[in-house]
XYZ file of C-alpha atoms in Angstrom:
665
model
C 15.833 -46.531 19.967
C 14.316 -45.147 16.744
C 11.133 -44.267 18.658
C 12.984 -41.821 20.933
C 12.264 -38.674 18.847
C 8.557 -39.573 18.665
C 8.406 -40.071 22.426
C 10.192 -36.738 22.966
C 7.675 -34.931 20.778
C 4.619 -36.534 22.391
C 5.815 -35.918 25.952
C 6.612 -32.285 25.120
C 3.138 -31.795 23.655
C 1.409 -33.445 26.614
C 3.361 -31.728 29.405
C 3.174 -28.287 27.770
C -0.577 -28.617 27.203
C -1.137 -29.641 30.844
C 0.939 -26.730 32.110
C -0.901 -24.260 29.906
C -4.223 -25.247 31.444
C -2.904 -25.323 35.010
C -2.888 -22.473 37.495
C 0.886 -22.354 37.642
C 1.023 -20.290 34.429
C -0.671 -17.378 36.178
C 2.457 -16.659 38.190
C 5.074 -17.304 35.482
C 4.401 -14.899 32.618
C 6.737 -12.968 30.368
C 5.613 -9.339 30.344
C 6.463 -7.270 27.238
C 9.584 -5.171 27.813
C 12.273 -3.285 25.918
C 13.785 -6.476 24.550
C 10.695 -8.554 23.781
C 8.412 -7.488 20.954
C 5.345 -9.544 21.875
C 2.230 -7.648 22.901
C 0.526 -9.772 25.570
C 1.847 -11.320 28.806
C 2.722 -14.911 27.870
C 3.515 -17.920 30.113
C 7.197 -18.894 30.028
C 6.956 -22.500 31.168
C 7.536 -24.142 27.778
C 11.040 -25.142 28.805
C 9.588 -27.581 31.350
C 7.696 -29.494 28.666
C 10.657 -29.313 26.280
C 13.136 -30.727 28.802
C 10.629 -33.375 29.901
C 10.374 -34.478 26.277
C 14.149 -34.552 25.784
C 14.779 -36.589 28.933
C 11.913 -38.986 28.093
C 13.364 -39.647 24.639
C 16.755 -40.397 26.113
C 15.204 -42.662 28.731
C 13.273 -44.730 26.161
C 16.477 -45.385 24.204
C 18.500 -46.153 27.353
C 21.176 -43.761 26.140
C 22.018 -40.199 27.091
C 25.026 -37.916 26.913
C 27.752 -38.643 29.433
C 27.287 -37.736 33.090
C 29.649 -34.791 32.518
C 26.844 -33.354 30.364
C 23.695 -34.843 31.929
C 24.293 -33.742 35.527
C 25.169 -30.095 34.646
C 22.166 -30.084 32.313
C 19.820 -31.031 35.161
C 21.449 -28.465 37.440
C 21.050 -25.724 34.819
C 17.412 -26.692 34.246
C 16.516 -26.554 37.957
C 18.383 -23.282 38.519
C 16.792 -21.679 35.452
C 13.317 -22.818 36.504
C 13.869 -21.147 39.868
C 15.095 -18.048 38.033
C 11.855 -17.998 35.991
C 9.808 -17.960 39.193
C 12.114 -15.778 41.303
C 14.803 -13.722 39.638
C 18.262 -14.836 40.746
C 21.318 -12.616 40.829
C 23.587 -12.538 37.797
C 26.497 -13.764 39.906
C 24.698 -16.980 40.890
C 23.637 -17.675 37.316
C 27.083 -17.081 35.811
C 28.718 -19.162 38.530
C 26.552 -22.166 37.673
C 27.112 -21.583 33.940
C 30.872 -21.724 34.426
C 30.543 -24.836 36.613
C 28.548 -26.607 33.894
C 31.019 -25.592 31.174
C 33.987 -26.652 33.289
C 32.327 -30.039 33.879
C 32.086 -30.741 30.146
C 35.628 -29.636 29.349
C 37.043 -31.554 32.336
C 35.050 -34.662 31.533
C 36.260 -34.678 27.926
C 39.864 -34.398 29.151
C 40.612 -31.175 27.300
C 42.572 -29.678 30.188
C 45.046 -32.534 29.929
C 45.620 -31.693 26.249
C 45.916 -27.901 26.315
C 45.011 -25.680 29.267
C 44.706 -22.510 27.157
C 42.436 -24.148 24.596
C 40.357 -25.779 27.357
C 39.891 -22.435 29.132
C 38.761 -20.802 25.896
C 36.306 -23.660 25.384
C 34.805 -23.027 28.833
C 34.154 -19.422 27.888
C 32.656 -20.498 24.535
C 30.199 -22.822 26.301
C 29.181 -20.061 28.716
C 28.710 -17.706 25.776
C 26.532 -20.280 23.974
C 24.434 -20.770 27.115
C 23.681 -17.061 27.332
C 23.353 -16.755 23.572
C 20.166 -18.803 23.695
C 18.924 -16.685 26.572
C 19.337 -13.594 24.367
C 16.915 -14.896 21.734
C 14.066 -12.545 22.631
C 12.060 -10.406 20.305
C 10.123 -12.742 18.019
C 8.090 -15.912 18.392
C 9.482 -19.287 17.360
C 13.169 -18.402 17.022
C 14.832 -20.320 19.862
C 12.729 -23.417 19.171
C 13.430 -23.157 15.450
C 17.182 -22.903 16.031
C 17.011 -26.027 18.212
C 14.987 -27.887 15.582
C 17.341 -27.116 12.694
C 20.610 -27.094 14.634
C 20.202 -30.399 16.452
C 18.675 -32.050 13.367
C 21.857 -31.135 11.458
C 23.895 -32.588 14.324
C 21.847 -35.797 14.007
C 22.299 -36.042 10.239
C 26.047 -35.502 10.589
C 26.173 -38.252 13.235
C 24.403 -40.668 10.882
C 26.869 -39.761 8.137
C 29.662 -40.824 10.543
C 27.835 -44.061 11.543
C 26.994 -43.004 15.103
C 23.250 -43.784 15.505
C 23.292 -43.241 19.277
C 24.482 -39.642 18.991
C 22.058 -39.167 16.102
C 19.058 -40.245 18.217
C 20.232 -38.055 21.107
C 20.247 -35.055 18.782
C 17.032 -35.986 16.966
C 15.237 -36.264 20.314
C 16.163 -32.658 21.101
C 15.034 -31.541 17.636
C 11.727 -33.433 17.966
C 11.030 -31.865 21.360
C 11.758 -28.430 19.841
C 9.351 -29.156 16.983
C 6.606 -30.083 19.450
C 7.312 -26.928 21.442
C 6.905 -24.856 18.256
C 3.316 -26.123 18.032
C 2.572 -23.827 20.974
C 5.227 -21.225 20.232
C 4.916 -20.477 16.531
C 3.000 -17.333 15.867
C 1.005 -16.340 17.774
C 2.934 -17.746 20.733
C 0.845 -19.344 23.474
C 3.940 -20.097 25.555
C 7.634 -19.149 25.760
C 10.346 -21.588 26.810
C 11.809 -19.265 29.449
C 15.242 -19.716 30.998
C 14.331 -23.314 31.886
C 14.399 -24.105 28.174
C 16.806 -21.624 26.626
C 19.679 -22.121 29.100
C 19.750 -25.961 28.773
C 19.415 -25.744 24.974
C 22.373 -23.381 24.718
C 24.379 -25.687 26.944
C 23.482 -28.742 24.826
C 24.284 -26.956 21.547
C 27.807 -26.152 22.758
C 28.565 -29.318 24.752
C 27.313 -31.760 22.091
C 29.236 -29.790 19.478
C 32.426 -30.185 21.537
C 31.797 -33.875 22.247
C 31.161 -34.542 18.560
C 34.391 -32.783 17.629
C 36.335 -34.630 20.364
C 34.922 -37.979 19.165
C 35.798 -37.272 15.536
C 32.227 -36.853 14.274
C 32.895 -33.404 12.805
C 35.594 -30.695 12.678
C 35.632 -27.861 15.185
C 34.185 -25.391 12.659
C 31.050 -27.480 12.107
C 28.991 -26.566 15.236
C 30.032 -22.927 14.848
C 28.690 -22.849 11.291
C 25.486 -24.705 12.206
C 24.565 -22.166 14.890
C 26.214 -19.202 13.141
C 22.986 -17.203 12.473
C 22.704 -16.418 16.164
C 26.350 -16.721 17.189
C 27.453 -13.993 14.767
C 24.418 -11.803 15.365
C 24.784 -11.876 19.165
C 28.565 -11.475 19.064
C 28.571 -8.521 16.665
C 25.699 -6.881 18.532
C 27.550 -7.302 21.834
C 30.813 -5.754 20.608
C 29.003 -2.862 18.922
C 27.299 -1.994 22.201
C 30.533 -2.331 24.167
C 32.333 0.011 21.753
C 29.525 2.543 22.177
C 29.974 2.368 25.946
C 26.538 0.855 26.580
C 25.709 -1.616 29.322
C 25.468 -4.738 27.200
C 23.563 -6.711 29.844
C 20.615 -4.327 29.583
C 17.662 -5.056 27.312
C 17.873 -3.868 23.704
C 16.341 -4.351 20.267
C 19.331 -4.584 17.959
C 19.339 -8.270 16.949
C 18.609 -8.790 13.268
C 15.335 -10.595 13.971
C 14.163 -7.784 16.271
C 14.955 -5.257 13.557
C 13.017 -7.326 11.022
C 9.937 -7.214 13.239
C 10.336 -3.450 13.589
C 10.756 -3.098 9.803
C 7.232 -4.469 9.426
C 7.791 -8.180 8.778
C 5.972 -9.213 11.940
C 6.672 -12.224 14.145
C 5.445 -14.872 11.698
C 7.384 -13.715 8.641
C 10.487 -13.020 10.701
C 10.431 -16.578 12.052
C 9.974 -17.992 8.529
C 12.898 -15.904 7.255
C 15.013 -17.176 10.149
C 13.977 -20.782 9.382
C 15.082 -20.413 5.761
C 18.395 -18.987 6.984
C 18.898 -21.817 9.505
C 18.062 -24.491 6.929
C 20.408 -22.971 4.351
C 23.291 -22.680 6.799
C 22.746 -26.239 8.068
C 22.633 -27.610 4.534
C 25.832 -25.692 3.680
C 27.568 -27.113 6.763
C 26.579 -30.670 5.828
C 27.752 -30.128 2.249
C 31.089 -28.732 3.445
C 31.420 -31.663 5.857
C 31.069 -34.062 2.926
C 33.077 -31.873 0.484
C 35.902 -30.225 2.514
C 37.343 -28.556 -0.590
C 34.241 -26.345 -0.812
C 34.533 -25.082 2.781
C 36.462 -21.888 2.002
C 34.061 -20.856 -0.775
C 31.042 -21.554 1.456
C 32.522 -19.573 4.341
C 33.283 -16.616 2.054
C 29.730 -16.610 0.673
C 28.166 -16.707 4.137
C 30.525 -14.042 5.438
C 29.391 -11.753 2.622
C 25.738 -12.492 3.372
C 26.170 -11.936 7.101
C 28.230 -8.808 6.555
C 25.567 -7.314 4.295
C 22.818 -8.226 6.755
C 24.672 -6.812 9.766
C 25.676 -3.519 8.150
C 22.884 -2.747 5.684
C 19.800 -4.660 6.826
C 17.504 -1.637 6.689
C 18.647 -0.710 3.174
C 18.420 -4.312 1.936
C 14.895 -4.580 3.260
C 13.843 -1.355 1.587
C 15.137 -2.704 -1.742
C 13.469 -6.053 -1.103
C 10.129 -4.409 -0.258
C 10.369 -2.248 -3.355
C 10.980 -5.314 -5.500
C 8.086 -7.114 -3.795
C 5.853 -4.097 -4.446
C 6.913 -4.052 -8.092
C 6.954 -7.795 -8.626
C 3.713 -7.550 -10.621
C 5.362 -5.025 -12.939
C 8.442 -7.204 -13.273
C 6.354 -10.260 -14.150
C 4.390 -8.314 -16.779
C 7.614 -6.908 -18.229
C 9.068 -10.424 -18.376
C 5.895 -11.595 -20.143
C 6.140 -8.807 -22.716
C 9.827 -9.466 -23.376
C 9.033 -13.137 -23.910
C 6.166 -12.148 -26.210
C 8.507 -9.881 -28.190
C 11.093 -12.646 -28.543
C 8.459 -15.203 -29.597
C 6.946 -12.764 -32.098
C 10.375 -12.261 -33.700
C 11.038 -16.010 -33.850
C 7.564 -16.849 -35.199
C 7.871 -14.098 -37.817
C 10.985 -15.800 -39.194
C 9.338 -19.224 -39.053
C 6.241 -18.018 -40.902
C 8.417 -16.275 -43.483
C 10.143 -19.568 -44.313
C 7.087 -21.833 -43.836
C 8.542 -23.392 -40.630
C 11.663 -24.514 -42.517
C 14.257 -21.880 -41.702
C 17.670 -22.011 -43.430
C 20.681 -22.277 -41.151
C 22.083 -18.879 -42.209
C 18.887 -17.058 -41.298
C 18.693 -19.003 -38.020
C 22.058 -17.561 -36.948
C 21.002 -14.069 -38.043
C 17.758 -14.375 -36.077
C 19.676 -15.253 -32.905
C 22.085 -12.367 -33.418
C 19.361 -9.766 -33.946
C 17.247 -11.148 -31.079
C 19.895 -10.121 -28.548
C 19.474 -6.460 -29.623
C 15.762 -6.371 -30.351
C 14.536 -7.599 -26.950
C 16.235 -4.779 -24.938
C 15.022 -2.241 -27.522
C 11.447 -3.441 -27.106
C 11.763 -3.320 -23.298
C 12.685 0.372 -23.464
C 9.839 1.153 -25.867
C 7.254 -0.760 -23.812
C 8.320 1.053 -20.646
C 8.241 4.483 -22.282
C 4.736 3.875 -23.623
C 3.455 3.191 -20.098
C 2.340 -0.390 -20.655
C 2.871 -1.187 -16.951
C 0.665 1.449 -15.389
C -2.576 -0.412 -15.966
C -3.955 -3.541 -14.320
C -4.572 -6.586 -16.473
C -7.903 -7.328 -14.826
C -9.182 -3.958 -16.108
C -7.670 -3.976 -19.597
C -9.490 -1.440 -21.745
C -9.388 0.083 -25.228
C -6.819 2.655 -24.059
C -4.482 -0.171 -22.962
C -4.812 -1.841 -26.365
C -4.120 1.513 -28.046
C -0.867 1.873 -26.104
C 0.130 -1.664 -27.080
C -0.656 -0.886 -30.742
C 1.465 2.275 -30.798
C 4.276 0.516 -28.909
C 4.260 -2.345 -31.447
C 4.283 0.075 -34.383
C 7.122 2.085 -32.822
C 9.109 -1.083 -32.213
C 8.574 -2.176 -35.823
C 9.856 1.184 -37.059
C 12.797 1.237 -34.646
C 14.165 -2.229 -35.434
C 15.434 -1.427 -38.975
C 16.910 1.827 -37.682
C 18.712 0.001 -34.856
C 20.101 -2.657 -37.195
C 21.327 0.040 -39.601
C 23.021 1.980 -36.783
C 24.731 -1.151 -35.417
C 25.917 -2.157 -38.901
C 25.217 -5.805 -38.099
C 26.113 -8.255 -40.871
C 22.507 -9.424 -41.307
C 19.785 -9.140 -43.923
C 16.355 -9.197 -42.266
C 13.582 -10.154 -44.710
C 11.098 -7.304 -45.220
C 8.187 -9.664 -44.584
C 9.585 -10.381 -41.101
C 9.460 -6.655 -40.306
C 5.770 -6.652 -41.298
C 4.744 -9.920 -39.616
C 6.558 -9.188 -36.351
C 4.415 -6.219 -35.109
C 1.209 -8.094 -36.006
C 2.286 -11.089 -33.928
C 3.507 -8.816 -31.141
C 0.160 -7.021 -30.965
C -1.664 -10.369 -30.928
C 0.454 -11.902 -28.170
C 0.539 -8.865 -25.876
C -3.023 -7.677 -26.402
C -4.503 -11.166 -26.565
C -2.973 -12.290 -23.280
C -4.303 -9.210 -21.498
C -7.751 -9.698 -23.005
C -7.829 -13.382 -22.035
C -6.819 -12.485 -18.477
C -9.640 -9.960 -18.185
C -12.132 -12.471 -19.578
C -10.915 -14.989 -17.020
C -11.182 -12.466 -14.176
C -14.708 -11.521 -15.254
C -15.697 -15.199 -15.596
C -16.413 -14.943 -19.309
C -13.666 -17.267 -20.515
C -15.473 -20.551 -19.930
C -18.965 -19.516 -20.972
C -22.220 -19.804 -19.064
C -21.431 -23.240 -17.646
C -18.919 -21.850 -15.162
C -21.245 -19.229 -13.676
C -22.433 -19.758 -10.149
C -24.584 -17.854 -7.734
C -28.214 -16.868 -7.416
C -30.152 -15.801 -10.508
C -31.243 -12.154 -10.562
C -33.049 -9.901 -13.016
C -31.982 -6.303 -13.559
C -34.851 -3.860 -13.999
C -33.639 -1.200 -16.395
C -31.601 -1.179 -19.586
C -29.550 2.002 -19.373
C -25.919 2.744 -18.609
C -26.374 2.066 -14.898
C -27.848 -1.385 -15.600
C -24.996 -2.315 -17.945
C -22.373 -1.066 -15.465
C -24.067 -3.064 -12.690
C -24.039 -6.250 -14.770
C -20.292 -5.833 -15.357
C -19.685 -5.463 -11.630
C -21.848 -8.490 -10.811
C -19.909 -10.671 -13.264
C -17.003 -10.539 -10.816
C -19.118 -11.912 -7.986
C -19.693 -15.567 -7.124
C -22.914 -14.687 -5.296
C -24.934 -13.457 -8.302
C -25.725 -14.621 -11.823
C -27.459 -12.115 -14.079
C -30.385 -13.779 -15.888
C -31.093 -10.751 -18.066
C -32.662 -7.287 -18.216
C -36.201 -5.920 -18.282
C -36.867 -2.479 -19.783
C -39.909 -0.675 -21.158
C -37.961 0.553 -24.202
C -39.299 -1.681 -26.994
C -36.274 -1.003 -29.233
C -34.053 -2.880 -26.738
C -36.182 -6.033 -26.506
C -34.380 -9.125 -27.776
C -30.999 -7.394 -27.911
C -27.963 -8.127 -25.760
C -26.479 -5.813 -23.152
C -23.072 -6.941 -21.906
C -23.854 -10.421 -23.229
C -27.234 -10.665 -21.461
C -30.614 -10.486 -23.183
C -33.237 -7.784 -22.641
C -36.230 -10.125 -22.265
C -39.123 -7.639 -22.265
C -40.933 -4.850 -20.414
C -41.077 -4.432 -16.645
C -44.624 -5.812 -16.394
C -43.375 -9.197 -17.656
C -41.362 -9.633 -14.457
C -43.516 -12.484 -13.080
C -43.099 -14.520 -16.275
C -39.305 -14.245 -16.395
C -38.946 -14.719 -12.638
C -40.609 -18.124 -12.985
C -38.597 -18.903 -16.122
C -35.217 -18.408 -14.415
C -36.271 -19.217 -10.829
C -35.376 -15.685 -9.769
C -35.755 -14.832 -6.077
C -34.352 -11.281 -6.251
C -34.445 -8.359 -8.656
C -32.393 -5.171 -8.764
C -33.820 -1.821 -9.819
C -31.043 -0.159 -11.815
C -32.787 3.105 -12.707
C -31.026 5.777 -10.648
C -32.375 8.668 -12.756
C -35.966 7.410 -12.849
C -38.784 9.242 -11.064
C -40.305 8.000 -7.818
C -43.409 6.928 -9.691
C -41.364 4.687 -12.000
C -39.405 3.169 -9.107
C -42.587 2.632 -7.102
C -44.132 0.823 -10.082
C -41.093 -1.466 -10.299
C -41.309 -2.153 -6.562
C -45.002 -3.027 -6.845
C -44.241 -5.442 -9.703
C -41.592 -7.187 -7.575
C -44.030 -7.481 -4.663
C -46.677 -8.960 -6.954
C -44.140 -11.494 -8.257
C -43.164 -12.398 -4.687
C -39.471 -11.636 -5.087
C -37.135 -9.515 -2.991
C -36.098 -6.203 -4.479
C -32.872 -4.228 -4.192
C -31.886 -0.939 -5.785
C -28.745 0.920 -6.797
C -27.709 4.264 -5.263
C -29.307 7.455 -6.441
C -28.081 9.258 -9.528
C -26.689 12.145 -7.468
C -24.637 9.770 -5.296
C -23.235 8.048 -8.371
C -22.229 11.335 -9.987
C -20.585 12.594 -6.801
C -18.391 9.498 -6.655
C -19.349 8.746 -3.042
C -20.632 5.292 -3.971
C -20.304 2.827 -6.854
C -23.029 1.188 -8.886
C -22.408 -2.171 -7.173
C -23.254 -0.865 -3.681
C -26.770 -2.277 -3.575
C -29.233 -1.357 -0.841
C -32.695 -2.326 0.332
C -35.721 -0.254 -0.574
C -36.122 2.797 1.661
C -39.089 4.973 2.556
C -38.188 7.600 -0.041
C -38.530 4.974 -2.770
C -42.179 4.432 -1.738
C -43.343 8.025 -1.316
C -44.708 8.279 -4.811
C -43.190 11.727 -5.308
C -39.786 13.127 -6.197
C -37.606 14.579 -3.478
C -38.015 18.291 -2.837
C -35.196 20.290 -4.418
C -34.023 23.208 -2.338
C -33.922 26.723 -3.730
C -30.195 27.215 -3.242
C -30.175 30.825 -4.482
C -33.095 31.870 -2.294
C -31.653 30.163 0.753
C -28.327 31.939 0.264
C -30.147 35.282 0.235
C -32.140 34.374 3.335
C -29.381 32.771 5.461
C -25.884 33.871 4.377
C -24.494 36.532 6.706
C -27.581 36.451 8.974
C -28.030 35.442 12.618
C -30.179 32.308 12.642
C -31.857 30.732 15.676
C -32.901 27.059 15.642
C -35.129 25.838 18.475
C -35.141 22.146 19.342
C -31.690 22.066 17.747
C -30.736 18.709 19.275
C -33.687 16.743 17.925
C -33.759 14.756 14.694
C -35.347 17.538 12.637
C -33.594 20.391 14.435
C -30.128 18.841 14.101
C -30.643 18.293 10.383
C -31.765 21.916 10.031
C -28.539 22.996 11.743
C -26.456 20.939 9.334
C -28.242 22.368 6.289
C -28.200 25.990 7.522
C -24.498 25.788 8.400
C -23.726 25.104 4.730
C -24.963 28.597 3.812
C -22.433 30.371 6.091
C -24.693 32.408 8.405
C -23.085 35.185 10.443
C -24.025 33.339 13.629
C -25.972 30.155 14.293
C -27.776 29.961 17.646
C -28.751 26.475 18.830
C -31.515 26.358 21.471
C -32.292 22.984 23.062
C -33.874 21.776 26.309
C -31.838 18.543 26.479
C -28.236 19.244 27.456
C -27.129 15.825 26.167
C -28.706 16.384 22.741
C -27.184 19.864 22.635
C -23.769 18.397 23.475
C -24.055 15.814 20.660
C -24.863 18.346 17.965
C -22.151 20.658 19.371
C -19.468 17.977 18.964
C -20.617 17.241 15.426
C -20.706 20.841 14.221
C -17.360 21.741 15.814
C -15.689 19.089 13.683
C -17.688 19.768 10.508
C -17.808 23.590 10.525
C -14.868 24.753 12.670
C -14.887 28.328 11.256
C -18.593 28.971 11.891
C -19.631 31.160 14.850
C -22.072 28.943 16.754
C -23.766 29.669 20.074
C -25.109 26.765 22.145
C -27.923 27.588 24.596
C -29.756 25.209 26.932
C -33.340 26.237 27.644
C -37.050 25.632 27.178
C -38.987 27.483 24.471
C -41.833 27.935 26.995
C -39.520 30.147 29.077
C -40.248 33.565 27.554
C -37.490 35.365 29.460
C -34.895 32.781 28.409
């Protein structure tokens, strides 16, 4: 009997996988609509595999719910499967739902006890059946509710020494878990009505049977499935009060709203799982400790009430806290550092043997000093920077904040008139320790981020040599320290005064013409030319040296690109033709071109070609009165037209198709 859940899971996996690869899924697909939030048509035959797994688990244990439950379950499954293939009328579906609910209530003998209560129970079962059918909008929700809900049923049954009921429930939960393998984001399959309708029926009918057999009180199944019972019920009544047709599709369930708020299907399902687990655990605790039931119900009512009425606002606050969680962690670190600095200052003052009187005074003052320091740290902007880029300016702010705090503490204690006598040495030691703890932690974090904390032994990546010893070379070495792909072996520069010295912790080994020697020394396969302001002759010489040494060469962007901010020093590129020309790029006479082109009518022939189109771009910058583009190829003329319209929308441009050999044209 203990193997039943395993059998249920395996059968569900096998049957669902077979159905997914069969042709039948082509005709049974759930198309995105107003209620569902998925994006692609998805097969909805998962309920077949789920129910096959449940029934197999029950068969292997030779136990199943009573015929009053089993026969209506099979009827609901068959009817719902037909409904998945061919939509049935609402009247037929509701009629069968009421028949199934009546069967359970009649079979349990509730009508003989109280007709009114039995009738209400019928309606509750029908509501639970349709409740599961309403669980559209996000992947993995209906299966997750089955997993957690029926698992809680099983645990409660074991607590009441009913292993048969426990295995019946665990088999359903195991089948739901196997279904989630295909359904959890991104969903490959939905359970459809053939899965959701029977699951809703089982959730209600097993809950009633368990209550009737004394396994749990009547409130227990309601609490276990409360995340969806309350959500669907409140949503229904809100729509009825607004005069809407509640049977039409909508997107007002809390999980649908979470998806729309940006959580996505995966995170929404995980949030729902945490909610289901918490509610189930609370129900089990209340079942074992009845005295705590009222308190638990009040807490969950407050949570549900807040979620139902202010979900959007709560999520905005939550997202803001998530966005600022880095700031909150850093603030917590600094407050802890301030408290430790105050404690250590006292301990150092008394050589680690603090008298009892001063210990009490330290605790009393600590409660006022920590909030004071928090205000000072915030006002000095210590939380605007990023630890991984801690700089001298950050350390300066920490220094001034520590000094201000040291000066403010005596003033605060005097204003509060606290009955304490703080040793003067503590007021001196405290800011020094505070500066060390706050600045040192930030510095250590940056060293760790830049892979300098553990020394050379931790460096990985391919050895490279940087050709050049200027600011660009140093900046490049700093950027490369953050990369796992490169390991800087050193610099080469023709400036003799730099030889043997360290730049950013790396040695300048020698001149550029010693490249072959150092490439062999460090087994270098690539070199980077970091001389953006050098002439073409100097860069060409460096390229020739790399070719002679048989190593690949890269270069940094040009000096103009770096100054403009369009690129960073770490955006390496291969050598281009301009680097090999042996001459500097021609600099345009901007003043002369303005005189020649601005306010004039300019004609460009062959305007769609590579040279002509570039001429058009350059001429357009000088604001001619009119720019006439003449091109034989209509396609090329169209391309340059589309580009210039977007780039220079205010410029008067004329586009003419024609051949320059046509004198009349």
